[in-house]
């Protein structure tokens, strides 16, 4: 887990040492354990390290013949890759086998990797740089045209801080953010900054892209003919294998535990595989009536023999740290779960450096209610996901947002491959955009802010192979999603009570905003990023009504946007002020 950056310039241009230092400094939070550079002719690679595997000899860049590599993430099957391919490695680093595979296989080198990764390899002999990102998009990677060539980095803010790109917003992406809480596709919210797509491998030479390849996250084909017993056995084997690989670490690890089925499954499997008690971390809230999962999670931890740590997320702490939390979301996702995730990561860092989480379980196994809606034909109430935006019919914005659904509509068309059921298409849609651009982005930024690595064992090629093509009836049954996972828990961890109704995870942002509305509403309304898109008097009224579900959700989006715009467009860095002080400062 680290930060990477680099420059691929046209021949005759030499990377500037001061520029490379600015890129490295902007990514220092991602890798507090060390830094390294590689400069050769017109190419430069930079690396900041969070040491997890091979603490002694795993510093980067790594070298093999004429090739050099910097990487962010973990290759979990690095031992198998090394042994099965008879690779002679100079280090114990998980990133060295991919370097040797690249020298042997070229652009196809990533096909057998299991893990989360964003890799950059400079092949001096071929005079090119190859960038690769894992198929689920767990680890981020961004590019921009700059200085007559191409720059890349783990975070957009590094490209901006280095002076390579100006922080100009794309209106279409801003509309997506306001309406859906995340942005879609290869284009980011910043003009000129692009995402390397999940599963992409890109060859760059002389400052331009020569070739692109795509490794899909999901297996091809429609639902398989498989019975429940066989499906349960197959899931058990694949999930055990994935969790075992995701636990590989030379530093202490733990897990994030909610009261839901996904994290309960991770806990159950970790308890099976570990002789020592698992350390589990759970967040709760100080608002009466809020969904507080600490008691249920404590029961699960007791049943699994785990050490349980709880974090109370109080309103005062939220207002104190929210500018800092939002500042970490440079590629913005206005998901209110960033709040407990940030506080959980801060607490976890006191004991561990790696946490496993249940992200991806709903997408892989069909858990969301919107999937059940997508399965029904339109005349029975079926509907496409995300057809209503957060600001629809609220009369707050100066102009109705346009084009905000164009990206998700394009992704819908791409997900509906021949043979896939409606359910599979809805799952594939989420895995292509919602997962990497909201949930995984949230996990990456909130954990890296505290030097913690987040791992997601549901997002593994073996688990996807075992689960994605299951018959719809093994995913959704009797009005409940994730049927197979619930049945697996009923057999292997009945304390999870898996067949109880699904409870969505909520954060009481509406209650917090409503309680501070008289002070907060005018401050948000006066922010340049908000004033240009919304009418101030309507913003103030919206905040006063934030106790309502729809109004609270929209008010949160505006608060997030105000804080985000102040940091990432206006360039005003939080210096320890609370939310009110930060918004009021001129």
Tab-separated table of N, CA and C in Angstrom, residues 172-185 189 195 326 329-339 341 359 363 368 370 386-392 397 401 404-405 408 430 433-443 505-507 509 549-550 552-561 564:
chain	number	residue	atom	x	y	z
A	172	UNK	N	-20.561	18.576	-15.930
A	172	UNK	CA	-21.295	17.309	-16.012
A	172	UNK	C	-20.989	16.426	-14.798
A	173	UNK	N	-19.706	16.370	-14.421
A	173	UNK	CA	-19.328	15.546	-13.275
A	173	UNK	C	-19.840	16.151	-11.973
A	174	UNK	N	-19.837	17.466	-11.872
A	174	UNK	CA	-20.387	18.102	-10.680
A	174	UNK	C	-21.868	17.763	-10.535
A	175	UNK	N	-22.602	17.739	-11.639
A	175	UNK	CA	-24.015	17.364	-11.589
A	175	UNK	C	-24.182	15.919	-11.128
A	176	UNK	N	-23.322	15.034	-11.622
A	176	UNK	CA	-23.350	13.648	-11.148
A	176	UNK	C	-23.149	13.595	-9.636
A	177	UNK	N	-22.154	14.324	-9.152
A	177	UNK	CA	-21.839	14.318	-7.729
A	177	UNK	C	-23.022	14.804	-6.911
A	178	UNK	N	-23.636	15.897	-7.317
A	178	UNK	CA	-24.771	16.439	-6.574
A	178	UNK	C	-25.955	15.474	-6.560
A	179	UNK	N	-26.211	14.840	-7.684
A	179	UNK	CA	-27.399	14.001	-7.802
A	179	UNK	C	-27.195	12.569	-7.308
A	180	UNK	N	-25.982	12.018	-7.492
A	180	UNK	CA	-25.765	10.601	-7.186
A	180	UNK	C	-24.753	10.355	-6.077
A	181	UNK	N	-23.981	11.347	-5.697
A	181	UNK	CA	-22.933	11.327	-4.675
A	181	UNK	C	-21.608	10.768	-5.175
A	182	UNK	N	-21.505	10.404	-6.438
A	182	UNK	CA	-20.228	9.976	-7.002
A	182	UNK	C	-20.225	10.308	-8.484
A	183	UNK	N	-19.069	10.161	-9.129
A	183	UNK	CA	-18.952	10.430	-10.553
A	183	UNK	C	-18.543	9.158	-11.282
A	184	UNK	N	-18.827	9.104	-12.572
A	184	UNK	CA	-18.712	7.849	-13.309
A	184	UNK	C	-17.597	7.899	-14.355
A	185	UNK	N	-17.203	6.711	-14.820
A	185	UNK	CA	-16.372	6.580	-16.004
A	185	UNK	C	-14.924	6.987	-15.832
A	189	UNK	N	-13.893	14.693	-12.029
A	189	UNK	CA	-14.548	15.992	-11.910
A	189	UNK	C	-13.629	17.125	-12.352
A	195	UNK	N	-9.195	8.879	-14.971
A	195	UNK	CA	-8.951	7.637	-14.248
A	195	UNK	C	-8.419	6.577	-15.209
A	326	UNK	N	-13.270	15.524	4.565
A	326	UNK	CA	-13.649	15.825	3.182
A	326	UNK	C	-12.421	16.181	2.346
A	329	UNK	N	-10.951	13.468	0.305
A	329	UNK	CA	-11.721	12.919	-0.809
A	329	UNK	C	-11.489	13.770	-2.053
A	330	UNK	N	-10.256	13.828	-2.519
A	330	UNK	CA	-9.953	14.707	-3.652
A	330	UNK	C	-10.717	14.294	-4.904
A	331	UNK	N	-10.847	13.012	-5.173
A	331	UNK	CA	-11.782	12.511	-6.179
A	331	UNK	C	-13.081	12.323	-5.405
A	332	UNK	N	-14.039	13.232	-5.537
A	332	UNK	CA	-15.093	13.324	-4.521
A	332	UNK	C	-16.119	12.210	-4.588
A	333	UNK	N	-16.486	11.719	-3.412
A	333	UNK	CA	-17.644	10.843	-3.242
A	333	UNK	C	-18.340	11.324	-1.987
A	334	UNK	N	-19.547	11.864	-2.145
A	334	UNK	CA	-20.276	12.453	-1.022
A	334	UNK	C	-21.041	11.374	-0.266
A	335	UNK	N	-20.351	10.312	0.060
A	335	UNK	CA	-20.937	9.188	0.790
A	335	UNK	C	-20.759	9.462	2.275
A	336	UNK	N	-21.862	9.576	3.023
A	336	UNK	CA	-21.714	9.938	4.427
A	336	UNK	C	-20.983	8.878	5.240
A	337	UNK	N	-20.805	7.693	4.668
A	337	UNK	CA	-20.026	6.661	5.359
A	337	UNK	C	-18.549	7.020	5.464
A	338	UNK	N	-18.107	8.082	4.779
A	338	UNK	CA	-16.728	8.523	4.982
A	338	UNK	C	-16.499	8.913	6.443
A	339	UNK	N	-17.543	9.357	7.127
A	339	UNK	CA	-17.379	9.844	8.501
A	339	UNK	C	-16.991	8.701	9.441
A	341	UNK	N	-15.959	5.737	8.673
A	341	UNK	CA	-14.784	5.044	8.143
A	341	UNK	C	-13.499	5.752	8.549
A	359	UNK	N	-16.700	-4.790	2.097
A	359	UNK	CA	-17.072	-4.132	0.840
A	359	UNK	C	-17.122	-5.139	-0.303
A	363	UNK	N	-22.571	-6.351	-3.889
A	363	UNK	CA	-22.460	-6.317	-5.352
A	363	UNK	C	-22.219	-7.715	-5.930
A	368	UNK	N	-28.546	-5.625	-2.638
A	368	UNK	CA	-29.286	-4.359	-2.546
A	368	UNK	C	-30.745	-4.506	-2.968
A	370	UNK	N	-32.356	-2.369	-4.652
A	370	UNK	CA	-32.502	-1.917	-6.041
A	370	UNK	C	-32.304	-3.059	-7.036
A	386	UNK	N	-30.995	4.452	-9.808
A	386	UNK	CA	-30.554	5.851	-9.856
A	386	UNK	C	-31.269	6.659	-10.932
A	387	UNK	N	-32.573	6.514	-10.992
A	387	UNK	CA	-33.348	7.338	-11.921
A	387	UNK	C	-33.777	8.647	-11.282
A	388	UNK	N	-33.677	8.749	-9.976
A	388	UNK	CA	-34.033	9.988	-9.269
A	388	UNK	C	-32.779	10.549	-8.605
A	389	UNK	N	-32.544	11.849	-8.812
A	389	UNK	CA	-31.407	12.501	-8.209
A	389	UNK	C	-31.745	13.120	-6.868
A	390	UNK	N	-30.712	13.419	-6.080
A	390	UNK	CA	-30.906	13.939	-4.726
A	390	UNK	C	-31.645	15.272	-4.707
A	391	UNK	N	-31.542	16.067	-5.789
A	391	UNK	CA	-32.149	17.395	-5.792
A	391	UNK	C	-33.425	17.482	-6.636
A	392	UNK	N	-33.876	16.348	-7.141
A	392	UNK	CA	-35.116	16.363	-7.914
A	392	UNK	C	-36.276	16.868	-7.054
A	397	UNK	N	-31.541	24.290	-6.458
A	397	UNK	CA	-30.501	24.664	-7.414
A	397	UNK	C	-31.005	25.745	-8.358
A	401	UNK	N	-30.093	20.149	-12.794
A	401	UNK	CA	-28.871	19.503	-13.297
A	401	UNK	C	-29.151	18.741	-14.590
A	404	UNK	N	-26.714	14.491	-15.877
A	404	UNK	CA	-26.132	13.789	-14.736
A	404	UNK	C	-26.276	12.277	-14.838
A	405	UNK	N	-27.207	11.809	-15.672
A	405	UNK	CA	-27.390	10.370	-15.780
A	405	UNK	C	-26.755	9.777	-17.035
A	408	UNK	N	-24.051	7.006	-16.163
A	408	UNK	CA	-24.597	5.771	-15.622
A	408	UNK	C	-25.417	5.041	-16.683
A	430	UNK	N	-23.092	-1.827	-10.950
A	430	UNK	CA	-22.522	-1.334	-9.703
A	430	UNK	C	-21.035	-1.641	-9.592
A	433	UNK	N	-18.984	0.957	-11.714
A	433	UNK	CA	-18.917	2.388	-11.393
A	433	UNK	C	-19.120	2.711	-9.918
A	434	UNK	N	-20.231	2.303	-9.342
A	434	UNK	CA	-20.530	2.619	-7.945
A	434	UNK	C	-19.445	2.104	-7.006
A	435	UNK	N	-19.006	0.879	-7.234
A	435	UNK	CA	-18.027	0.263	-6.340
A	435	UNK	C	-16.681	0.998	-6.382
A	436	UNK	N	-16.038	1.144	-7.556
A	436	UNK	CA	-14.732	1.819	-7.557
A	436	UNK	C	-14.793	3.311	-7.300
A	437	UNK	N	-15.881	3.970	-7.690
A	437	UNK	CA	-15.931	5.432	-7.623
A	437	UNK	C	-16.657	5.976	-6.403
A	438	UNK	N	-17.144	5.077	-5.548
A	438	UNK	CA	-17.751	5.497	-4.285
A	438	UNK	C	-17.196	4.653	-3.138
A	439	UNK	N	-17.635	3.408	-3.031
A	439	UNK	CA	-17.298	2.602	-1.862
A	439	UNK	C	-15.800	2.384	-1.701
A	440	UNK	N	-15.127	1.987	-2.770
A	440	UNK	CA	-13.698	1.692	-2.671
A	440	UNK	C	-12.865	2.960	-2.581
A	441	UNK	N	-13.325	4.014	-3.237
A	441	UNK	CA	-12.651	5.302	-3.133
A	441	UNK	C	-12.709	5.798	-1.690
A	442	UNK	N	-13.883	5.683	-1.076
A	442	UNK	CA	-14.055	6.047	0.343
A	442	UNK	C	-13.095	5.261	1.221
A	443	UNK	N	-13.030	3.951	1.016
A	443	UNK	CA	-12.168	3.104	1.831
A	443	UNK	C	-10.703	3.483	1.645
A	505	UNK	N	-27.073	0.627	6.330
A	505	UNK	CA	-26.176	1.383	7.200
A	505	UNK	C	-26.446	2.869	7.009
A	506	UNK	N	-26.769	3.554	8.094
A	506	UNK	CA	-27.058	4.981	8.008
A	506	UNK	C	-26.206	5.745	9.007
A	507	UNK	N	-25.890	6.973	8.637
A	507	UNK	CA	-25.164	7.899	9.500
A	507	UNK	C	-26.101	9.074	9.751
A	509	UNK	N	-26.435	12.139	9.629
A	509	UNK	CA	-25.999	13.461	9.174
A	509	UNK	C	-27.166	14.443	9.132
A	549	UNK	N	-35.741	13.042	5.491
A	549	UNK	CA	-34.784	12.153	4.839
A	549	UNK	C	-34.236	12.741	3.555
A	550	UNK	N	-35.122	13.170	2.629
A	550	UNK	CA	-34.655	13.703	1.351
A	550	UNK	C	-33.928	15.030	1.539
A	552	UNK	N	-32.388	16.092	4.252
A	552	UNK	CA	-31.117	15.856	4.923
A	552	UNK	C	-30.059	15.331	3.984
A	553	UNK	N	-30.475	14.449	3.074
A	553	UNK	CA	-29.539	13.885	2.104
A	553	UNK	C	-29.012	14.981	1.181
A	554	UNK	N	-29.897	15.841	0.683
A	554	UNK	CA	-29.488	16.926	-0.202
A	554	UNK	C	-28.627	17.950	0.538
A	555	UNK	N	-28.995	18.264	1.784
A	555	UNK	CA	-28.203	19.207	2.571
A	555	UNK	C	-26.799	18.670	2.796
A	556	UNK	N	-26.683	17.376	3.057
A	556	UNK	CA	-25.358	16.767	3.212
A	556	UNK	C	-24.540	16.912	1.929
A	557	UNK	N	-25.159	16.690	0.787
A	557	UNK	CA	-24.442	16.844	-0.484
A	557	UNK	C	-23.907	18.265	-0.643
A	558	UNK	N	-24.712	19.259	-0.281
A	558	UNK	CA	-24.254	20.643	-0.402
A	558	UNK	C	-23.150	20.957	0.606
A	559	UNK	N	-23.279	20.444	1.822
A	559	UNK	CA	-22.224	20.656	2.817
A	559	UNK	C	-20.920	20.018	2.353
A	560	UNK	N	-21.018	18.791	1.866
A	560	UNK	CA	-19.824	18.124	1.337
A	560	UNK	C	-19.213	18.945	0.206
A	561	UNK	N	-20.053	19.383	-0.721
A	561	UNK	CA	-19.545	20.123	-1.869
A	561	UNK	C	-18.901	21.437	-1.440
A	564	UNK	N	-15.554	20.478	0.095
A	564	UNK	CA	-14.670	19.937	-0.940
A	564	UNK	C	-14.192	21.047	-1.879
